[in-house]
PDB file of C-alpha atoms and ligand atoms in Angstrom:
ATOM      1  CA  UNK A   1     114.215 -25.239  50.192  1.00 40.00           C
ATOM      2  CA  UNK A   2     111.004 -26.321  51.829  1.00 44.00           C
ATOM      3  CA  UNK A   3     110.016 -26.760  55.123  1.00 47.00           C
ATOM      4  CA  UNK A   4     110.004 -29.822  57.466  1.00 51.00           C
ATOM      5  CA  UNK A   5     107.404 -30.311  59.742  1.00 57.00           C
ATOM      6  CA  UNK A   6     106.723 -33.367  62.344  1.00 57.00           C
ATOM      7  CA  UNK A   7     103.782 -34.027  63.739  1.00 59.00           C
ATOM      8  CA  UNK A   8     103.210 -33.624  67.250  1.00 57.00           C
ATOM      9  CA  UNK A   9     102.467 -37.916  67.482  1.00 54.00           C
ATOM     10  CA  UNK A  10     105.277 -38.460  65.390  1.00 51.00           C
ATOM     11  CA  UNK A  11     107.629 -36.232  67.425  1.00 51.00           C
ATOM     12  CA  UNK A  12     106.095 -37.750  70.867  1.00 53.00           C
ATOM     13  CA  UNK A  13     106.631 -41.399  69.781  1.00 54.00           C
ATOM     14  CA  UNK A  14     109.487 -40.824  68.319  1.00 48.00           C
ATOM     15  CA  UNK A  15     111.237 -38.777  71.768  1.00 48.00           C
ATOM     16  CA  UNK A  16     109.814 -42.742  73.302  1.00 52.00           C
ATOM     17  CA  UNK A  17     111.705 -44.404  71.194  1.00 46.00           C
ATOM     18  CA  UNK A  18     114.613 -42.632  72.212  1.00 47.00           C
ATOM     19  CA  UNK A  19     114.059 -43.540  75.846  1.00 47.00           C
ATOM     20  CA  UNK A  20     113.504 -46.801  75.334  1.00 51.00           C
ATOM     21  CA  UNK A  21     116.915 -47.303  73.557  1.00 53.00           C
ATOM     22  CA  UNK A  22     118.647 -45.014  75.844  1.00 50.00           C
ATOM     23  CA  UNK A  23     117.050 -46.878  78.567  1.00 51.00           C
ATOM     24  CA  UNK A  24     118.154 -50.251  77.514  1.00 54.00           C
ATOM     25  CA  UNK A  25     121.903 -49.186  76.552  1.00 80.00           C
ATOM     26  CA  UNK A  26     122.566 -48.732  80.557  1.00 96.00           C
ATOM     27  CA  UNK A  27     126.068 -49.945  80.998  1.00 98.00           C
ATOM     28  CA  UNK A  28     126.441 -52.890  83.800  1.00 97.00           C
ATOM     29  CA  UNK A  29     130.168 -53.513  83.135  1.00 96.00           C
ATOM     30  CA  UNK A  30     133.218 -52.394  80.625  1.00 97.00           C
ATOM     31  CA  UNK A  31     135.901 -55.131  80.572  1.00 96.00           C
ATOM     32  CA  UNK A  32     138.785 -55.334  77.707  1.00 96.00           C
ATOM     33  CA  UNK A  33     137.273 -56.790  74.893  1.00 98.00           C
ATOM     34  CA  UNK A  34     133.642 -56.282  75.719  1.00 98.00           C
ATOM     35  CA  UNK A  35     130.814 -53.814  77.090  1.00 98.00           C
ATOM     36  CA  UNK A  36     127.923 -55.895  78.819  1.00 98.00           C
ATOM     37  CA  UNK A  37     124.414 -53.282  78.555  1.00 98.00           C
ATOM     38  CA  UNK A  38     121.114 -53.909  80.554  1.00 98.00           C
ATOM     39  CA  UNK A  39     119.167 -56.041  78.327  1.00 97.00           C
ATOM     40  CA  UNK A  40     115.731 -55.398  76.812  1.00 97.00           C
ATOM     41  CA  UNK A  41     113.536 -57.741  79.594  1.00 95.00           C
ATOM     42  CA  UNK A  42     115.336 -58.664  83.035  1.00 95.00           C
ATOM     43  CA  UNK A  43     117.176 -61.537  82.933  1.00 96.00           C
ATOM     44  CA  UNK A  44     118.953 -60.545  79.927  1.00 98.00           C
ATOM     45  CA  UNK A  45     122.045 -58.078  78.910  1.00 98.00           C
ATOM     46  CA  UNK A  46     123.135 -57.320  75.233  1.00 98.00           C
ATOM     47  CA  UNK A  47     126.871 -58.388  74.821  1.00 98.00           C
ATOM     48  CA  UNK A  48     128.624 -55.178  72.455  1.00 98.00           C
ATOM     49  CA  UNK A  49     132.169 -56.454  70.973  1.00 98.00           C
ATOM     50  CA  UNK A  50     134.593 -53.833  70.567  1.00 98.00           C
ATOM     51  CA  UNK A  51     137.474 -54.015  68.413  1.00 98.00           C
ATOM     52  CA  UNK A  52     140.099 -53.027  71.544  1.00 98.00           C
ATOM     53  CA  UNK A  53     142.551 -56.105  72.005  1.00 98.00           C
ATOM     54  CA  UNK A  54     144.897 -56.179  75.031  1.00 98.00           C
ATOM     55  CA  UNK A  55     147.376 -58.491  75.846  1.00 97.00           C
ATOM     56  CA  UNK A  56     149.817 -60.254  79.226  1.00 95.00           C
ATOM     57  CA  UNK A  57     146.813 -58.829  81.760  1.00 92.00           C
ATOM     58  CA  UNK A  58     146.690 -54.915  80.277  1.00 92.00           C
ATOM     59  CA  UNK A  59     150.041 -54.079  79.906  1.00 95.00           C
ATOM     60  CA  UNK A  60     150.012 -53.929  75.850  1.00 98.00           C
ATOM     61  CA  UNK A  61     146.916 -52.506  74.413  1.00 98.00           C
ATOM     62  CA  UNK A  62     145.536 -51.492  70.609  1.00 98.00           C
ATOM     63  CA  UNK A  63     142.851 -52.067  68.504  1.00 98.00           C
ATOM     64  CA  UNK A  64     141.743 -54.589  65.948  1.00 98.00           C
ATOM     65  CA  UNK A  65     139.619 -53.112  62.738  1.00 98.00           C
ATOM     66  CA  UNK A  66     136.590 -55.454  62.980  1.00 97.00           C
ATOM     67  CA  UNK A  67     137.781 -57.428  65.708  1.00 98.00           C
ATOM     68  CA  UNK A  68     134.141 -56.874  67.223  1.00 98.00           C
ATOM     69  CA  UNK A  69     132.308 -57.716  64.176  1.00 98.00           C
ATOM     70  CA  UNK A  70     134.157 -60.794  63.637  1.00 98.00           C
ATOM     71  CA  UNK A  71     133.919 -62.019  67.396  1.00 98.00           C
ATOM     72  CA  UNK A  72     130.179 -61.614  67.652  1.00 98.00           C
ATOM     73  CA  UNK A  73     129.884 -63.666  64.751  1.00 98.00           C
ATOM     74  CA  UNK A  74     132.525 -66.314  65.136  1.00 98.00           C
ATOM     75  CA  UNK A  75     131.012 -66.809  68.533  1.00 98.00           C
ATOM     76  CA  UNK A  76     127.146 -67.291  67.778  1.00 98.00           C
ATOM     77  CA  UNK A  77     128.345 -69.273  65.845  1.00 98.00           C
ATOM     78  CA  UNK A  78     130.187 -71.696  67.925  1.00 98.00           C
ATOM     79  CA  UNK A  79     127.878 -71.351  70.903  1.00 98.00           C
ATOM     80  CA  UNK A  80     125.108 -72.427  68.442  1.00 98.00           C
ATOM     81  CA  UNK A  81     126.597 -75.375  67.089  1.00 98.00           C
ATOM     82  CA  UNK A  82     127.642 -75.890  71.314  1.00 98.00           C
ATOM     83  CA  UNK A  83     123.944 -75.309  72.114  1.00 98.00           C
ATOM     84  CA  UNK A  84     122.651 -78.203  69.016  1.00 98.00           C
ATOM     85  CA  UNK A  85     124.537 -81.014  70.763  1.00 98.00           C
ATOM     86  CA  UNK A  86     123.518 -79.662  74.915  1.00 98.00           C
ATOM     87  CA  UNK A  87     126.169 -77.511  76.190  1.00 98.00           C
ATOM     88  CA  UNK A  88     124.212 -74.651  78.239  1.00 98.00           C
ATOM     89  CA  UNK A  89     125.301 -71.291  77.169  1.00 98.00           C
ATOM     90  CA  UNK A  90     123.951 -68.023  78.120  1.00 98.00           C
ATOM     91  CA  UNK A  91     123.447 -67.061  73.883  1.00 98.00           C
ATOM     92  CA  UNK A  92     120.165 -66.111  72.912  1.00 98.00           C
ATOM     93  CA  UNK A  93     120.577 -64.515  69.854  1.00 98.00           C
ATOM     94  CA  UNK A  94     122.617 -61.917  67.319  1.00 98.00           C
ATOM     95  CA  UNK A  95     121.051 -58.381  67.508  1.00 98.00           C
ATOM     96  CA  UNK A  96     123.184 -56.286  64.893  1.00 98.00           C
ATOM     97  CA  UNK A  97     126.784 -56.558  64.107  1.00 97.00           C
ATOM     98  CA  UNK A  98     128.457 -55.863  67.069  1.00 98.00           C
ATOM     99  CA  UNK A  99     125.976 -56.807  69.930  1.00 98.00           C
ATOM    100  CA  UNK A 100     123.903 -60.085  70.643  1.00 98.00           C
ATOM    101  CA  UNK A 101     121.450 -61.316  73.646  1.00 98.00           C
ATOM    102  CA  UNK A 102     122.788 -62.653  76.603  1.00 98.00           C
ATOM    103  CA  UNK A 103     120.598 -64.489  79.824  1.00 98.00           C
ATOM    104  CA  UNK A 104     122.648 -62.830  82.652  1.00 98.00           C
ATOM    105  CA  UNK A 105     124.266 -65.179  84.552  1.00 98.00           C
ATOM    106  CA  UNK A 106     126.475 -64.907  88.077  1.00 97.00           C
ATOM    107  CA  UNK A 107     130.286 -65.245  86.546  1.00 98.00           C
ATOM    108  CA  UNK A 108     132.447 -68.229  88.264  1.00 98.00           C
ATOM    109  CA  UNK A 109     135.759 -66.113  88.304  1.00 98.00           C
ATOM    110  CA  UNK A 110     138.031 -69.280  86.708  1.00 98.00           C
ATOM    111  CA  UNK A 111     139.351 -69.283  83.520  1.00 98.00           C
ATOM    112  CA  UNK A 112     139.300 -72.906  82.310  1.00 99.00           C
ATOM    113  CA  UNK A 113     141.809 -73.333  79.740  1.00 99.00           C
ATOM    114  CA  UNK A 114     142.444 -76.547  77.207  1.00 99.00           C
ATOM    115  CA  UNK A 115     145.159 -77.672  75.956  1.00 99.00           C
ATOM    116  CA  UNK A 116     145.809 -79.832  72.860  1.00 99.00           C
ATOM    117  CA  UNK A 117     149.306 -78.399  71.809  1.00 99.00           C
ATOM    118  CA  UNK A 118     151.896 -77.355  73.863  1.00 99.00           C
ATOM    119  CA  UNK A 119     152.033 -73.315  73.288  1.00 98.00           C
ATOM    120  CA  UNK A 120     151.975 -70.494  75.359  1.00 98.00           C
ATOM    121  CA  UNK A 121     152.555 -70.548  78.974  1.00 98.00           C
ATOM    122  CA  UNK A 122     152.350 -74.150  79.145  1.00 98.00           C
ATOM    123  CA  UNK A 123     155.854 -74.043  77.299  1.00 98.00           C
ATOM    124  CA  UNK A 124     157.539 -71.489  79.357  1.00 98.00           C
ATOM    125  CA  UNK A 125     156.357 -73.029  82.330  1.00 98.00           C
ATOM    126  CA  UNK A 126     157.615 -76.310  81.604  1.00 98.00           C
ATOM    127  CA  UNK A 127     159.868 -75.950  78.696  1.00 98.00           C
ATOM    128  CA  UNK A 128     157.775 -77.729  76.163  1.00 98.00           C
ATOM    129  CA  UNK A 129     158.828 -76.341  72.675  1.00 98.00           C
ATOM    130  CA  UNK A 130     155.935 -74.853  71.077  1.00 98.00           C
ATOM    131  CA  UNK A 131     154.015 -77.227  68.702  1.00 98.00           C
ATOM    132  CA  UNK A 132     154.833 -80.332  70.674  1.00 98.00           C
ATOM    133  CA  UNK A 133     151.792 -82.442  71.040  1.00 98.00           C
ATOM    134  CA  UNK A 134     150.205 -83.190  74.877  1.00 98.00           C
ATOM    135  CA  UNK A 135     150.240 -86.476  76.034  1.00 98.00           C
ATOM    136  CA  UNK A 136     146.560 -85.833  76.016  1.00 98.00           C
ATOM    137  CA  UNK A 137     144.073 -82.866  76.423  1.00 98.00           C
ATOM    138  CA  UNK A 138     144.679 -81.308  79.600  1.00 98.00           C
ATOM    139  CA  UNK A 139     142.559 -78.951  81.530  1.00 98.00           C
ATOM    140  CA  UNK A 140     144.094 -76.167  83.442  1.00 98.00           C
ATOM    141  CA  UNK A 141     142.438 -73.239  85.852  1.00 98.00           C
ATOM    142  CA  UNK A 142     143.157 -69.407  86.243  1.00 98.00           C
ATOM    143  CA  UNK A 143     142.086 -67.355  89.100  1.00 98.00           C
ATOM    144  CA  UNK A 144     140.032 -64.594  87.080  1.00 98.00           C
ATOM    145  CA  UNK A 145     141.147 -61.451  88.923  1.00 97.00           C
ATOM    146  CA  UNK A 146     142.883 -58.767  86.859  1.00 94.00           C
ATOM    147  CA  UNK A 147     144.875 -57.364  90.108  1.00 96.00           C
ATOM    148  CA  UNK A 148     146.174 -60.750  90.559  1.00 97.00           C
ATOM    149  CA  UNK A 149     147.073 -61.061  86.990  1.00 96.00           C
ATOM    150  CA  UNK A 150     144.897 -64.269  86.670  1.00 97.00           C
ATOM    151  CA  UNK A 151     147.161 -66.604  88.354  1.00 98.00           C
ATOM    152  CA  UNK A 152     147.005 -70.102  87.799  1.00 98.00           C
ATOM    153  CA  UNK A 153     145.151 -72.481  90.462  1.00 98.00           C
ATOM    154  CA  UNK A 154     144.138 -76.059  91.100  1.00 98.00           C
ATOM    155  CA  UNK A 155     140.976 -78.037  92.175  1.00 98.00           C
ATOM    156  CA  UNK A 156     142.058 -77.704  95.780  1.00 98.00           C
ATOM    157  CA  UNK A 157     142.021 -73.927  95.930  1.00 98.00           C
ATOM    158  CA  UNK A 158     138.755 -74.048  93.745  1.00 98.00           C
ATOM    159  CA  UNK A 159     136.677 -76.194  96.156  1.00 98.00           C
ATOM    160  CA  UNK A 160     138.482 -74.469  99.457  1.00 98.00           C
ATOM    161  CA  UNK A 161     137.968 -70.840  98.633  1.00 98.00           C
ATOM    162  CA  UNK A 162     134.059 -71.416  97.156  1.00 98.00           C
ATOM    163  CA  UNK A 163     134.702 -70.129  93.804  1.00 98.00           C
ATOM    164  CA  UNK A 164     132.942 -73.621  92.804  1.00 98.00           C
ATOM    165  CA  UNK A 165     131.568 -76.854  94.789  1.00 98.00           C
ATOM    166  CA  UNK A 166     132.688 -80.029  93.718  1.00 98.00           C
ATOM    167  CA  UNK A 167     130.367 -81.513  91.938  1.00 98.00           C
ATOM    168  CA  UNK A 168     129.994 -77.569  89.642  1.00 98.00           C
ATOM    169  CA  UNK A 169     134.041 -78.243  89.017  1.00 98.00           C
ATOM    170  CA  UNK A 170     133.005 -81.690  87.817  1.00 98.00           C
ATOM    171  CA  UNK A 171     130.846 -80.400  85.160  1.00 98.00           C
ATOM    172  CA  UNK A 172     132.778 -77.792  84.043  1.00 98.00           C
ATOM    173  CA  UNK A 173     135.333 -79.954  83.318  1.00 98.00           C
ATOM    174  CA  UNK A 174     133.503 -82.147  81.626  1.00 98.00           C
ATOM    175  CA  UNK A 175     131.926 -79.309  79.505  1.00 98.00           C
ATOM    176  CA  UNK A 176     135.053 -77.999  78.623  1.00 99.00           C
ATOM    177  CA  UNK A 177     136.447 -81.605  77.487  1.00 98.00           C
ATOM    178  CA  UNK A 178     133.120 -81.780  75.458  1.00 98.00           C
ATOM    179  CA  UNK A 179     133.739 -78.871  74.382  1.00 99.00           C
ATOM    180  CA  UNK A 180     136.767 -79.717  72.942  1.00 99.00           C
ATOM    181  CA  UNK A 181     136.206 -82.398  71.361  1.00 98.00           C
ATOM    182  CA  UNK A 182     133.714 -80.727  69.095  1.00 98.00           C
ATOM    183  CA  UNK A 183     135.378 -77.921  68.284  1.00 98.00           C
ATOM    184  CA  UNK A 184     138.770 -79.623  67.251  1.00 98.00           C
ATOM    185  CA  UNK A 185     136.867 -81.617  64.891  1.00 98.00           C
ATOM    186  CA  UNK A 186     134.827 -78.936  63.885  1.00 98.00           C
ATOM    187  CA  UNK A 187     138.025 -76.403  63.067  1.00 98.00           C
ATOM    188  CA  UNK A 188     140.186 -79.153  61.499  1.00 98.00           C
ATOM    189  CA  UNK A 189     137.059 -79.476  58.688  1.00 98.00           C
ATOM    190  CA  UNK A 190     137.827 -75.993  58.002  1.00 98.00           C
ATOM    191  CA  UNK A 191     142.179 -76.952  57.982  1.00 98.00           C
ATOM    192  CA  UNK A 192     142.613 -75.290  61.957  1.00 98.00           C
ATOM    193  CA  UNK A 193     144.262 -77.081  64.673  1.00 98.00           C
ATOM    194  CA  UNK A 194     142.486 -75.929  67.687  1.00 99.00           C
ATOM    195  CA  UNK A 195     146.163 -75.390  70.064  1.00 99.00           C
ATOM    196  CA  UNK A 196     144.590 -74.389  73.312  1.00 99.00           C
ATOM    197  CA  UNK A 197     141.289 -72.275  74.390  1.00 99.00           C
ATOM    198  CA  UNK A 198     139.978 -70.342  77.062  1.00 99.00           C
ATOM    199  CA  UNK A 199     136.398 -70.689  78.044  1.00 99.00           C
ATOM    200  CA  UNK A 200     134.553 -68.891  81.363  1.00 98.00           C
ATOM    201  CA  UNK A 201     130.865 -70.406  82.646  1.00 99.00           C
ATOM    202  CA  UNK A 202     128.379 -68.812  85.027  1.00 98.00           C
ATOM    203  CA  UNK A 203     125.405 -69.909  87.323  1.00 98.00           C
ATOM    204  CA  UNK A 204     121.716 -69.721  85.697  1.00 98.00           C
ATOM    205  CA  UNK A 205     118.945 -69.450  87.994  1.00 94.00           C
ATOM    206  CA  UNK A 206     115.749 -70.050  87.343  1.00 89.00           C
ATOM    207  CA  UNK A 207     113.041 -70.775  89.877  1.00 89.00           C
ATOM    208  CA  UNK A 208     115.544 -71.658  93.001  1.00 91.00           C
ATOM    209  CA  UNK A 209     117.885 -74.095  90.567  1.00 95.00           C
ATOM    210  CA  UNK A 210     120.840 -73.772  89.317  1.00 97.00           C
ATOM    211  CA  UNK A 211     122.782 -74.121  86.063  1.00 97.00           C
ATOM    212  CA  UNK A 212     126.092 -73.776  84.905  1.00 98.00           C
ATOM    213  CA  UNK A 213     126.070 -72.833  81.849  1.00 98.00           C
ATOM    214  CA  UNK A 214     129.331 -72.025  79.364  1.00 99.00           C
ATOM    215  CA  UNK A 215     129.526 -67.866  79.244  1.00 98.00           C
ATOM    216  CA  UNK A 216     131.491 -65.217  77.700  1.00 98.00           C
ATOM    217  CA  UNK A 217     132.757 -65.752  73.889  1.00 98.00           C
ATOM    218  CA  UNK A 218     134.777 -67.992  72.061  1.00 98.00           C
ATOM    219  CA  UNK A 219     136.856 -66.466  69.352  1.00 98.00           C
ATOM    220  CA  UNK A 220     140.673 -65.995  68.514  1.00 98.00           C
ATOM    221  CA  UNK A 221     141.125 -64.217  70.499  1.00 98.00           C
ATOM    222  CA  UNK A 222     140.465 -66.881  73.996  1.00 98.00           C
ATOM    223  CA  UNK A 223     141.753 -70.342  71.115  1.00 98.00           C
ATOM    224  CA  UNK A 224     144.842 -70.378  69.387  1.00 99.00           C
ATOM    225  CA  UNK A 225     144.281 -71.403  65.564  1.00 99.00           C
ATOM    226  CA  UNK A 226     146.719 -72.872  63.544  1.00 99.00           C
ATOM    227  CA  UNK A 227     146.527 -73.878  59.946  1.00 98.00           C
ATOM    228  CA  UNK A 228     147.146 -77.470  59.567  1.00 98.00           C
ATOM    229  CA  UNK A 229     149.002 -77.341  56.586  1.00 98.00           C
ATOM    230  CA  UNK A 230     151.878 -74.685  57.229  1.00 98.00           C
ATOM    231  CA  UNK A 231     151.081 -74.021  61.361  1.00 98.00           C
ATOM    232  CA  UNK A 232     150.340 -70.050  60.583  1.00 98.00           C
ATOM    233  CA  UNK A 233     149.437 -68.558  63.817  1.00 98.00           C
ATOM    234  CA  UNK A 234     145.523 -67.552  62.680  1.00 98.00           C
ATOM    235  CA  UNK A 235     144.191 -65.900  66.018  1.00 98.00           C
ATOM    236  CA  UNK A 236     145.293 -63.234  68.700  1.00 98.00           C
ATOM    237  CA  UNK A 237     148.696 -64.440  69.187  1.00 98.00           C
ATOM    238  CA  UNK A 238     149.319 -62.251  65.214  1.00 98.00           C
ATOM    239  CA  UNK A 239     149.006 -59.345  67.766  1.00 98.00           C
ATOM    240  CA  UNK A 240     150.292 -60.407  71.070  1.00 98.00           C
ATOM    241  CA  UNK A 241     153.748 -61.389  68.955  1.00 98.00           C
ATOM    242  CA  UNK A 242     153.202 -58.382  66.759  1.00 98.00           C
ATOM    243  CA  UNK A 243     153.493 -60.805  64.061  1.00 98.00           C
ATOM    244  CA  UNK A 244     151.435 -58.484  61.837  1.00 97.00           C
ATOM    245  CA  UNK A 245     148.429 -58.966  59.686  1.00 98.00           C
ATOM    246  CA  UNK A 246     145.761 -59.521  62.441  1.00 98.00           C
ATOM    247  CA  UNK A 247     143.012 -58.336  60.871  1.00 98.00           C
ATOM    248  CA  UNK A 248     143.666 -60.638  58.107  1.00 98.00           C
ATOM    249  CA  UNK A 249     144.062 -63.638  60.323  1.00 98.00           C
ATOM    250  CA  UNK A 250     140.651 -62.910  62.201  1.00 98.00           C
ATOM    251  CA  UNK A 251     138.823 -62.541  58.706  1.00 98.00           C
ATOM    252  CA  UNK A 252     140.661 -66.128  57.428  1.00 98.00           C
ATOM    253  CA  UNK A 253     139.027 -67.952  60.293  1.00 98.00           C
ATOM    254  CA  UNK A 254     135.456 -66.372  59.969  1.00 98.00           C
ATOM    255  CA  UNK A 255     135.896 -66.637  55.905  1.00 98.00           C
ATOM    256  CA  UNK A 256     137.318 -70.389  56.287  1.00 98.00           C
ATOM    257  CA  UNK A 257     133.873 -70.762  58.914  1.00 98.00           C
ATOM    258  CA  UNK A 258     131.755 -69.570  56.122  1.00 97.00           C
ATOM    259  CA  UNK A 259     130.264 -65.930  58.157  1.00 94.00           C
ATOM    260  CA  UNK A 260     132.179 -63.312  57.197  1.00 84.00           C
ATOM    261  CA  UNK A 261     129.669 -60.573  57.234  1.00 67.00           C
ATOM    262  CA  UNK A 262     127.477 -59.973  54.077  1.00 61.00           C
ATOM    263  CA  UNK A 263     129.330 -57.553  52.335  1.00 64.00           C
ATOM    264  CA  UNK A 264     132.942 -59.097  52.995  1.00 68.00           C
ATOM    265  CA  UNK A 265     135.493 -57.375  54.879  1.00 68.00           C
ATOM    266  CA  UNK A 266     134.510 -53.952  53.734  1.00 68.00           C
ATOM    267  CA  UNK A 267     131.304 -54.402  56.394  1.00 69.00           C
ATOM    268  CA  UNK A 268     133.536 -55.086  58.986  1.00 76.00           C
ATOM    269  CA  UNK A 269     133.541 -51.747  61.228  1.00 69.00           C
ATOM    270  CA  UNK A 270     129.936 -52.181  61.611  1.00 64.00           C
ATOM    271  CA  UNK A 271     128.239 -49.619  62.533  1.00 58.00           C
ATOM    272  CA  UNK A 272     128.844 -47.106  65.304  1.00 54.00           C
ATOM    273  CA  UNK A 273     126.644 -47.931  67.952  1.00 52.00           C
ATOM    274  CA  UNK A 274     125.980 -44.665  70.687  1.00 44.00           C
ATOM    275  CA  UNK A 275     127.453 -46.045  74.194  1.00 46.00           C
TER     276      UNK A 275
HETATM  277  P1  TMP B 301     148.059 -68.987  78.133  1.00 95.07           P
HETATM  278  O1  TMP B 301     148.860 -69.611  77.276  1.00 95.07           O
HETATM  279  O2  TMP B 301     148.440 -67.281  77.856  1.00 95.07           O
HETATM  280  O3  TMP B 301     148.676 -69.715  79.158  1.00 95.07           O
HETATM  281  O4  TMP B 301     147.016 -69.298  76.402  1.00 95.07           O
HETATM  282  C1  TMP B 301     145.848 -70.460  76.656  1.00 95.07           C
HETATM  283  C2  TMP B 301     144.796 -70.105  76.010  1.00 95.07           C
HETATM  284  O5  TMP B 301     143.658 -69.242  76.394  1.00 95.07           O
HETATM  285  C3  TMP B 301     145.206 -69.200  75.056  1.00 95.07           C
HETATM  286  O6  TMP B 301     143.971 -69.693  73.578  1.00 95.07           O
HETATM  287  C4  TMP B 301     144.834 -68.034  74.998  1.00 95.07           C
HETATM  288  C5  TMP B 301     143.470 -67.527  76.185  1.00 95.07           C
HETATM  289  N1  TMP B 301     143.781 -66.917  76.711  1.00 95.07           N
HETATM  290  C6  TMP B 301     142.222 -65.990  77.277  1.00 95.07           C
HETATM  291  O7  TMP B 301     141.588 -65.736  76.490  1.00 95.07           O
HETATM  292  N2  TMP B 301     142.546 -65.166  77.999  1.00 95.07           N
HETATM  293  C7  TMP B 301     143.652 -65.053  78.923  1.00 95.07           C
HETATM  294  O8  TMP B 301     144.008 -63.497  79.786  1.00 95.07           O
HETATM  295  C8  TMP B 301     144.240 -65.857  78.601  1.00 95.07           C
HETATM  296  C9  TMP B 301     145.762 -65.595  79.250  1.00 95.07           C
HETATM  297  C10 TMP B 301     144.697 -66.700  77.400  1.00 95.07           C
HETATM  298  N1  LIG B 302     143.013 -60.955  77.814  1.00 95.07           N
HETATM  299  C1  LIG B 302     144.633 -60.328  78.651  1.00 95.07           C
HETATM  300  C2  LIG B 302     144.677 -59.606  78.665  1.00 95.07           C
HETATM  301  O1  LIG B 302     144.783 -58.388  78.386  1.00 95.07           O
HETATM  302  C3  LIG B 302     145.503 -61.658  77.893  1.00 95.07           C
HETATM  303  C4  LIG B 302     145.766 -61.955  76.675  1.00 95.07           C
HETATM  304  O2  LIG B 302     144.904 -62.426  76.153  1.00 95.07           O
HETATM  305  O3  LIG B 302     146.526 -62.398  76.060  1.00 95.07           O
HETATM  306  O4  LIG B 302     145.151 -58.964  79.652  1.00 95.07           O
END
C-alpha cells in the first residue's frame, strides 16, 4: 500500500473550505419538518427538508422516507411557477436534494388556509361530510403558535393584536386566492383535486421598503390532494390517519408533476447532509 501525502497548500485550502462550510451550516431554527440554517450571503437562509413527520400538534411522530427530498422538489416547482405568474416568494434556488436557498423574511404568525372541498377540521367543526364541495373557496386563518395548538382566529384578532395590518391582510388574502386558482388548475391537469392547503407569508425588507412574500413550503405536507377519479388521498392524511402507502403517495404526486428525482424512487433518501 502506498503512502498518501498531501501538500501544505492542499491541506490549507481543504481546511478553509471545511471552515467555510461549517460556518454556512450555523443553525438558526429547527421546526417539525425543516431546519433553517444561516445562508451564504446576508439576507439569505438555507431551508433543509427533513423526513420527519408530525401531526396533531406534534402528538403523533414518524418518518416518511424520502419526504424531504420530494417536498424540496415539489416546493421548488410550485414556488417557481407562482413566481412566474407574479406572486412574490422567498424561494431563490434549490441547492441540492434536501436544501434550498431562500430569502430571509420575518414570518407573519399566521397559517392561511384555503379550502375548496370540506375535509379535516372544517368537516369536524361544521359537521360537513368530507368531500362536500364548498359554496365557494373559503380562506381561514390560524394563529401560528404551537403552545396554543395554532388556534383558529378571525380578521379582528389579526389586526387588533397587530399580527398583520389590515392592508397586509387584504394582500395576503388576495395572494392566497390567486394561488388557489393557479394551483387548482395545475393539479387538475395532472389528475389531482386540490381540496385545501395551508400557506405562510413573511415580510421582506429591502431598503426600508416592506413587501409581503409567500414563505415556508407548498407540498403534500401542507395540501390535501385527492385523485380526481378515485378520490384516493395522496397527501399527509395518509400519515395522519394511518392509511398506509405514505411514501408512495408523495412519490405519486411528484411523478404526476414530472419531477421525481432523476434516478427515480431509489434516489429519494438523498445524501446525508452534515447538520
Ligand atoms: P385542517 O383541515 O386540519 O385544518 O388542515 C387544513 C389544511 O392545512 C390541510 O391541507 C393541511 C394543512 N395543515 C398544515 O399544513 N399544517 C397544520 O399544522 C395543519 C393543522 C394543517
Ligand atoms: N404539522 C402539524 C403538527 O404536527 C399538524 C399537521 O400537519 O397535521 O403538528
